[in-house]
mmCIF file of C-alpha atoms in Angstrom:
data_model
loop_
_atom_site.group_PDB
_atom_site.id
_atom_site.type_symbol
_atom_site.label_atom_id
_atom_site.label_comp_id
_atom_site.label_asym_id
_atom_site.label_seq_id
_atom_site.Cartn_x
_atom_site.Cartn_y
_atom_site.Cartn_z
ATOM 1 C CA MET S 23 186.472 3.528 -55.261
ATOM 2 C CA LYS S 24 188.610 3.909 -52.142
ATOM 3 C CA ILE S 25 190.090 7.287 -53.026
ATOM 4 C CA PRO S 26 187.082 9.430 -51.934
ATOM 5 C CA VAL S 27 186.802 7.521 -48.652
ATOM 6 C CA LEU S 28 190.525 7.756 -47.950
ATOM 7 C CA PHE S 29 190.439 11.453 -48.774
ATOM 8 C CA LEU S 30 187.644 12.069 -46.258
ATOM 9 C CA LEU S 31 189.493 10.082 -43.605
ATOM 10 C CA LEU S 32 192.683 12.008 -44.336
ATOM 11 C CA LEU S 33 190.855 15.316 -43.814
ATOM 12 C CA THR S 34 189.145 14.311 -40.573
ATOM 13 C CA VAL S 35 191.276 11.725 -38.736
ATOM 14 C CA PRO S 36 194.687 12.760 -37.353
ATOM 15 C CA ILE S 37 197.182 9.906 -37.209
ATOM 16 C CA VAL S 38 200.139 9.727 -34.834
ATOM 17 C CA ASP S 39 202.579 7.171 -36.242
ATOM 18 C CA TYR S 40 205.909 6.901 -34.427
ATOM 19 C CA GLU S 41 207.309 4.728 -37.223
ATOM 20 C CA ASP S 42 206.770 7.478 -39.803
ATOM 21 C CA ASP S 43 208.899 10.540 -40.488
ATOM 22 C CA TYR S 44 208.276 13.246 -37.878
ATOM 23 C CA ASN S 45 205.849 10.757 -36.253
ATOM 24 C CA GLY S 46 203.333 11.546 -38.979
ATOM 25 C CA TRP S 47 203.349 15.270 -38.165
ATOM 26 C CA ASN S 48 202.095 17.590 -40.907
ATOM 27 C CA LYS S 49 201.634 21.087 -39.536
ATOM 28 C CA TRP S 50 198.954 22.448 -41.854
ATOM 29 C CA LEU S 51 197.060 19.194 -42.114
ATOM 30 C CA ASN S 52 197.019 18.808 -38.334
ATOM 31 C CA ILE S 53 195.888 22.414 -37.926
ATOM 32 C CA TRP S 54 193.018 21.563 -40.248
ATOM 33 C CA HIS S 55 192.265 18.486 -38.099
ATOM 34 C CA VAL S 56 192.065 20.619 -34.962
ATOM 35 C CA PHE S 57 189.693 23.002 -36.727
ATOM 36 C CA VAL S 58 187.363 20.581 -38.493
ATOM 37 C CA SER S 59 187.344 17.393 -36.370
ATOM 38 C CA PRO S 60 185.437 18.772 -33.328
ATOM 39 C CA VAL S 61 182.863 20.353 -35.648
ATOM 40 C CA PHE S 62 182.560 17.072 -37.549
ATOM 41 C CA ILE S 63 181.984 15.165 -34.304
ATOM 42 C CA THR S 64 179.328 17.688 -33.227
ATOM 43 C CA PHE S 65 177.367 17.408 -36.473
ATOM 44 C CA ALA S 66 177.741 13.624 -36.667
ATOM 45 C CA ALA S 67 176.374 13.325 -33.107
ATOM 46 C CA LYS S 68 173.372 15.461 -34.175
ATOM 47 C CA GLY S 69 174.477 18.381 -32.032
ATOM 48 C CA TYR S 70 173.525 20.845 -34.757
ATOM 49 C CA ASP S 71 170.058 21.312 -33.261
ATOM 50 C CA VAL S 72 171.260 21.654 -29.638
ATOM 51 C CA ASN S 73 171.133 25.163 -28.184
ATOM 52 C CA LEU S 74 172.805 26.236 -24.946
ATOM 53 C CA ASN S 75 170.201 27.889 -22.707
ATOM 54 C CA ASP S 76 167.881 27.676 -25.740
ATOM 55 C CA VAL S 77 169.781 30.589 -27.307
ATOM 56 C CA PHE S 78 173.329 29.841 -28.459
ATOM 57 C CA PRO S 79 173.878 26.914 -30.868
ATOM 58 C CA LEU S 80 176.281 24.266 -29.629
ATOM 59 C CA TRP S 81 178.009 23.966 -32.991
ATOM 60 C CA CYS S 82 178.870 27.676 -32.906
ATOM 61 C CA LEU S 83 180.593 27.225 -29.541
ATOM 62 C CA VAL S 84 182.507 24.217 -30.851
ATOM 63 C CA LEU S 85 183.476 26.184 -33.970
ATOM 64 C CA ILE S 86 184.818 29.060 -31.864
ATOM 65 C CA ILE S 87 186.827 26.737 -29.631
ATOM 66 C CA SER S 88 188.184 24.826 -32.647
ATOM 67 C CA THR S 89 189.259 28.068 -34.294
ATOM 68 C CA ILE S 90 191.101 29.187 -31.162
ATOM 69 C CA LEU S 91 192.834 25.811 -30.813
ATOM 70 C CA ALA S 92 193.837 25.828 -34.475
ATOM 71 C CA ILE S 93 195.393 29.285 -34.067
ATOM 72 C CA VAL S 94 197.247 28.108 -30.955
ATOM 73 C CA VAL S 95 198.647 25.089 -32.817
ATOM 74 C CA ALA S 96 199.677 27.295 -35.744
ATOM 75 C CA LEU S 97 201.556 29.690 -33.461
ATOM 76 C CA THR S 98 203.232 27.091 -31.239
ATOM 77 C CA SER S 99 204.396 24.487 -33.782
ATOM 78 C CA LYS S 100 206.995 24.127 -36.522
ATOM 79 C CA PRO S 101 206.596 22.520 -39.954
ATOM 80 C CA TYR S 102 209.196 19.758 -39.463
ATOM 81 C CA GLN S 103 209.129 19.209 -35.701
ATOM 82 C CA PRO S 104 206.189 17.696 -33.811
ATOM 83 C CA PRO S 105 205.113 19.828 -30.839
ATOM 84 C CA VAL S 106 205.292 18.483 -27.304
ATOM 85 C CA TYR S 107 201.523 18.050 -27.224
ATOM 86 C CA TYR S 108 201.422 16.065 -30.469
ATOM 87 C CA SER S 109 200.444 12.866 -28.641
ATOM 88 C CA LEU S 110 197.078 14.479 -27.854
ATOM 89 C CA PHE S 111 196.224 14.232 -31.535
ATOM 90 C CA ALA S 112 196.019 10.460 -31.077
ATOM 91 C CA TYR S 113 193.050 10.910 -28.718
ATOM 92 C CA LEU S 114 191.380 13.231 -31.211
ATOM 93 C CA GLY S 115 191.936 10.659 -33.944
ATOM 94 C CA PHE S 116 190.449 7.955 -31.745
ATOM 95 C CA ALA S 117 187.322 10.047 -31.111
ATOM 96 C CA VAL S 118 186.853 10.817 -34.807
ATOM 97 C CA SER S 119 187.370 7.136 -35.677
ATOM 98 C CA ILE S 120 184.601 6.147 -33.273
ATOM 99 C CA VAL S 121 182.304 8.695 -34.935
ATOM 100 C CA TRP S 122 183.117 7.301 -38.378
ATOM 101 C CA ILE S 123 182.329 3.776 -37.162
ATOM 102 C CA TYR S 124 179.029 5.098 -35.774
ATOM 103 C CA ILE S 125 178.160 6.708 -39.129
ATOM 104 C CA VAL S 126 179.041 3.613 -41.144
ATOM 105 C CA ALA S 127 177.080 1.356 -38.773
ATOM 106 C CA ASN S 128 173.995 3.560 -39.123
ATOM 107 C CA GLU S 129 174.275 3.468 -42.908
ATOM 108 C CA ILE S 130 174.591 -0.323 -42.852
ATOM 109 C CA VAL S 131 171.400 -0.518 -40.806
ATOM 110 C CA ASN S 132 169.637 1.808 -43.255
ATOM 111 C CA VAL S 133 170.789 -0.266 -46.231
ATOM 112 C CA LEU S 134 169.585 -3.479 -44.593
ATOM 113 C CA GLN S 135 166.216 -1.927 -43.757
ATOM 114 C CA THR S 136 165.866 -0.731 -47.342
ATOM 115 C CA THR S 137 166.792 -4.201 -48.594
ATOM 116 C CA GLY S 138 164.135 -5.719 -46.374
ATOM 117 C CA VAL S 139 161.478 -3.324 -47.675
ATOM 118 C CA VAL S 140 162.435 -3.827 -51.344
ATOM 119 C CA PHE S 141 162.572 -7.629 -51.194
ATOM 120 C CA ASN S 142 159.816 -7.918 -48.562
ATOM 121 C CA ILE S 143 162.148 -9.551 -46.030
ATOM 122 C CA ASN S 144 161.291 -9.410 -42.348
ATOM 123 C CA THR S 145 163.505 -6.825 -40.615
ATOM 124 C CA GLY S 146 163.792 -9.094 -37.567
ATOM 125 C CA ILE S 147 165.325 -11.846 -39.678
ATOM 126 C CA LEU S 148 167.708 -9.329 -41.234
ATOM 127 C CA GLY S 149 168.764 -8.235 -37.760
ATOM 128 C CA LEU S 150 169.355 -11.809 -36.623
ATOM 129 C CA THR S 151 171.434 -12.699 -39.674
ATOM 130 C CA LEU S 152 172.988 -10.051 -41.939
ATOM 131 C CA LEU S 153 173.061 -7.199 -39.428
ATOM 132 C CA ALA S 154 174.450 -9.407 -36.652
ATOM 133 C CA TRP S 155 177.126 -10.765 -38.979
ATOM 134 C CA ALA S 156 178.015 -7.284 -40.226
ATOM 135 C CA ASN S 157 178.401 -6.028 -36.649
ATOM 136 C CA SER S 158 180.538 -9.001 -35.651
ATOM 137 C CA ILE S 159 182.767 -9.523 -38.690
ATOM 138 C CA GLY S 160 185.362 -7.027 -37.438
ATOM 139 C CA ASP S 161 185.632 -8.728 -34.049
ATOM 140 C CA PHE S 162 185.718 -12.139 -35.711
ATOM 141 C CA VAL S 163 188.608 -11.234 -38.009
ATOM 142 C CA SER S 164 190.654 -9.554 -35.266
ATOM 143 C CA ASP S 165 190.084 -12.351 -32.712
ATOM 144 C CA PHE S 166 190.827 -15.048 -35.298
ATOM 145 C CA THR S 167 194.017 -13.240 -36.329
ATOM 146 C CA MET S 168 195.173 -12.967 -32.716
ATOM 147 C CA ALA S 169 194.630 -16.693 -32.203
ATOM 148 C CA LYS S 170 196.473 -17.566 -35.426
ATOM 149 C CA GLN S 171 199.446 -15.411 -34.365
ATOM 150 C CA GLY S 172 199.860 -17.401 -31.164
ATOM 151 C CA PHE S 173 197.744 -15.369 -28.733
ATOM 152 C CA PRO S 174 194.708 -17.609 -28.120
ATOM 153 C CA ARG S 175 194.040 -16.201 -24.656
ATOM 154 C CA MET S 176 193.831 -12.704 -26.092
ATOM 155 C CA GLY S 177 191.402 -13.870 -28.784
ATOM 156 C CA VAL S 178 189.159 -15.742 -26.347
ATOM 157 C CA SER S 179 189.182 -12.832 -23.896
ATOM 158 C CA ALA S 180 188.188 -10.436 -26.668
ATOM 159 C CA CYS S 181 185.308 -12.729 -27.672
ATOM 160 C CA PHE S 182 183.715 -12.187 -24.263
ATOM 161 C CA GLY S 183 185.076 -8.742 -23.421
ATOM 162 C CA GLY S 184 184.045 -7.038 -26.675
ATOM 163 C CA PRO S 185 180.294 -7.810 -26.486
ATOM 164 C CA LEU S 186 180.326 -7.057 -22.745
ATOM 165 C CA LEU S 187 181.847 -3.643 -23.437
ATOM 166 C CA ASN S 188 179.310 -2.925 -26.180
ATOM 167 C CA LEU S 189 176.420 -4.026 -23.994
ATOM 168 C CA LEU S 190 177.365 -2.124 -20.865
ATOM 169 C CA LEU S 191 178.594 1.056 -22.548
ATOM 170 C CA GLY S 192 175.857 0.962 -25.173
ATOM 171 C CA PHE S 193 173.073 0.854 -22.606
ATOM 172 C CA GLY S 194 174.932 2.852 -19.980
ATOM 173 C CA ILE S 195 176.000 5.849 -22.061
ATOM 174 C CA GLY S 196 172.717 5.963 -23.967
ATOM 175 C CA THR S 197 170.652 5.850 -20.804
ATOM 176 C CA ILE S 198 172.772 8.469 -19.025
ATOM 177 C CA TYR S 199 172.540 10.801 -22.037
ATOM 178 C CA LYS S 200 168.777 10.379 -22.215
ATOM 179 C CA CYS S 201 168.378 11.019 -18.484
ATOM 180 C CA PHE S 202 170.507 14.166 -18.643
ATOM 181 C CA LYS S 203 168.563 15.404 -21.662
ATOM 182 C CA SER S 204 165.177 14.562 -20.103
ATOM 183 C CA PRO S 205 165.402 14.399 -16.276
ATOM 184 C CA ASP S 206 161.871 12.966 -16.038
ATOM 185 C CA TYR S 207 162.625 10.188 -18.511
ATOM 186 C CA VAL S 208 161.592 6.695 -17.408
ATOM 187 C CA MET S 209 162.566 3.592 -19.373
ATOM 188 C CA LYS S 210 159.671 1.172 -19.720
ATOM 189 C CA LEU S 211 160.523 -2.469 -20.305
ATOM 190 C CA ASN S 212 157.612 -4.075 -22.110
ATOM 191 C CA THR S 213 156.845 -7.779 -22.243
ATOM 192 C CA LEU S 214 159.490 -9.721 -24.136
ATOM 193 C CA SER S 215 158.587 -10.869 -27.621
ATOM 194 C CA SER S 216 159.238 -14.439 -28.732
ATOM 195 C CA VAL S 217 162.516 -13.529 -30.430
ATOM 196 C CA GLU S 218 163.725 -11.426 -27.487
ATOM 197 C CA PHE S 219 162.913 -14.237 -25.071
ATOM 198 C CA ILE S 220 164.778 -16.766 -27.236
ATOM 199 C CA CYS S 221 167.777 -14.432 -27.510
ATOM 200 C CA ALA S 222 167.876 -14.035 -23.733
ATOM 201 C CA VAL S 223 167.569 -17.781 -23.130
ATOM 202 C CA PHE S 224 170.309 -18.706 -25.607
ATOM 203 C CA LEU S 225 172.582 -15.925 -24.339
ATOM 204 C CA MET S 226 172.291 -17.008 -20.719
ATOM 205 C CA GLY S 227 172.441 -20.666 -21.651
ATOM 206 C CA SER S 228 175.592 -20.311 -23.754
ATOM 207 C CA LEU S 229 177.333 -18.264 -21.062
ATOM 208 C CA VAL S 230 176.480 -20.775 -18.322
ATOM 209 C CA PHE S 231 177.507 -23.617 -20.632
ATOM 210 C CA SER S 232 180.883 -21.977 -21.304
ATOM 211 C CA LEU S 233 181.389 -21.154 -17.628
ATOM 212 C CA VAL S 234 180.769 -24.708 -16.451
ATOM 213 C CA LEU S 235 182.498 -26.476 -19.320
ATOM 214 C CA VAL S 236 185.637 -24.322 -19.459
ATOM 215 C CA THR S 237 186.221 -23.866 -15.741
ATOM 216 C CA ILE S 238 185.030 -27.141 -14.206
ATOM 217 C CA VAL S 239 185.071 -29.787 -16.938
ATOM 218 C CA LEU S 240 187.948 -28.739 -19.187
ATOM 219 C CA ARG S 241 190.005 -26.916 -16.541
ATOM 220 C CA PHE S 242 190.703 -24.038 -18.970
ATOM 221 C CA ARG S 243 192.008 -26.402 -21.653
ATOM 222 C CA VAL S 244 189.694 -25.875 -24.613
ATOM 223 C CA GLY S 245 189.981 -27.554 -27.994
ATOM 224 C CA ARG S 246 188.100 -28.057 -31.226
ATOM 225 C CA ALA S 247 185.241 -29.851 -29.524
ATOM 226 C CA TYR S 248 184.392 -26.726 -27.528
ATOM 227 C CA GLY S 249 184.386 -24.589 -30.667
ATOM 228 C CA PHE S 250 182.195 -27.147 -32.446
ATOM 229 C CA CYS S 251 179.719 -27.053 -29.545
ATOM 230 C CA LEU S 252 179.529 -23.263 -29.724
ATOM 231 C CA LEU S 253 178.891 -23.393 -33.470
ATOM 232 C CA CYS S 254 176.097 -25.913 -32.939
ATOM 233 C CA ILE S 255 174.536 -23.671 -30.283
ATOM 234 C CA TYR S 256 174.667 -20.678 -32.637
ATOM 235 C CA VAL S 257 173.149 -22.554 -35.582
ATOM 236 C CA THR S 258 170.392 -23.827 -33.316
ATOM 237 C CA PHE S 259 169.775 -20.304 -32.033
ATOM 238 C CA VAL S 260 169.489 -18.842 -35.539
ATOM 239 C CA VAL S 261 167.063 -21.541 -36.662
ATOM 240 C CA VAL S 262 164.884 -21.245 -33.551
ATOM 241 C CA ALA S 263 164.918 -17.433 -33.672
ATOM 242 C CA ILE S 264 163.899 -17.358 -37.347
ATOM 243 C CA LEU S 265 161.086 -19.806 -36.650
ATOM 244 C CA ALA S 266 159.936 -17.561 -33.811
ATOM 245 C CA GLU S 267 160.151 -14.463 -36.019
ATOM 246 C CA VAL S 268 157.896 -16.007 -38.674
ATOM 247 C CA GLY S 269 155.405 -17.082 -36.012
ATOM 248 C CA LYS S 270 156.123 -20.817 -35.856
ATOM 249 C CA ILE S 271 157.235 -20.628 -32.198
ATOM 250 C CA GLN S 272 155.588 -18.599 -29.461
ATOM 251 C CA SER S 273 157.177 -17.235 -26.291
ATOM 252 C CA PRO S 274 155.951 -18.898 -23.063
ATOM 253 C CA LEU S 275 155.820 -15.434 -21.401
#
């Protein structure tokens, strides 16, 4: 089952590994990466329907540039010696990895929406439960592993820094892109629904609770009791949000 996926990743994601022979350098494979990865990113980001000056397709420009870069790499590199610019492939691999995560996340959302339609499950409840867990399982595993390896500060910092990064960059980059694409675009914030209001209240409440408890009460010495309190807050949030989604609780706004 994993072979097709690994094969696609091998063809699209360059890997710079300094613990491997020749730092993971494979001349012809890396030439292929230079040629296909920018085109893959363009199509995955839905740039196939973007035209420069309403005439020249963007993907054609990317294809031309990729071809030139691939020829340059072929002429300036050797089969068994990484070129001096080989470290730049790590940035290309990072960009392609982000695109793959974007594609997989979209497919997960589509699968969950289909599941909701087939089994007649409210999409809001799916978003609050399965989708939220699917989006957070990677962070949970990595943060938990860091804490188990003796780096609790790193794990706790990532718990707050990761969602903050997603929130700020998610809204920031999306809004900037939309404004550049449509200069007259205006974002309209409608009245909050019951679930959105509950999410906002629990988010602000949990952050204030953590700020006061960790800094003032516990003096940055947290233990199991703090984790238990956070779990109780989350369980309460899920229950209240589901009740609001099914219409049992109404927003005061």
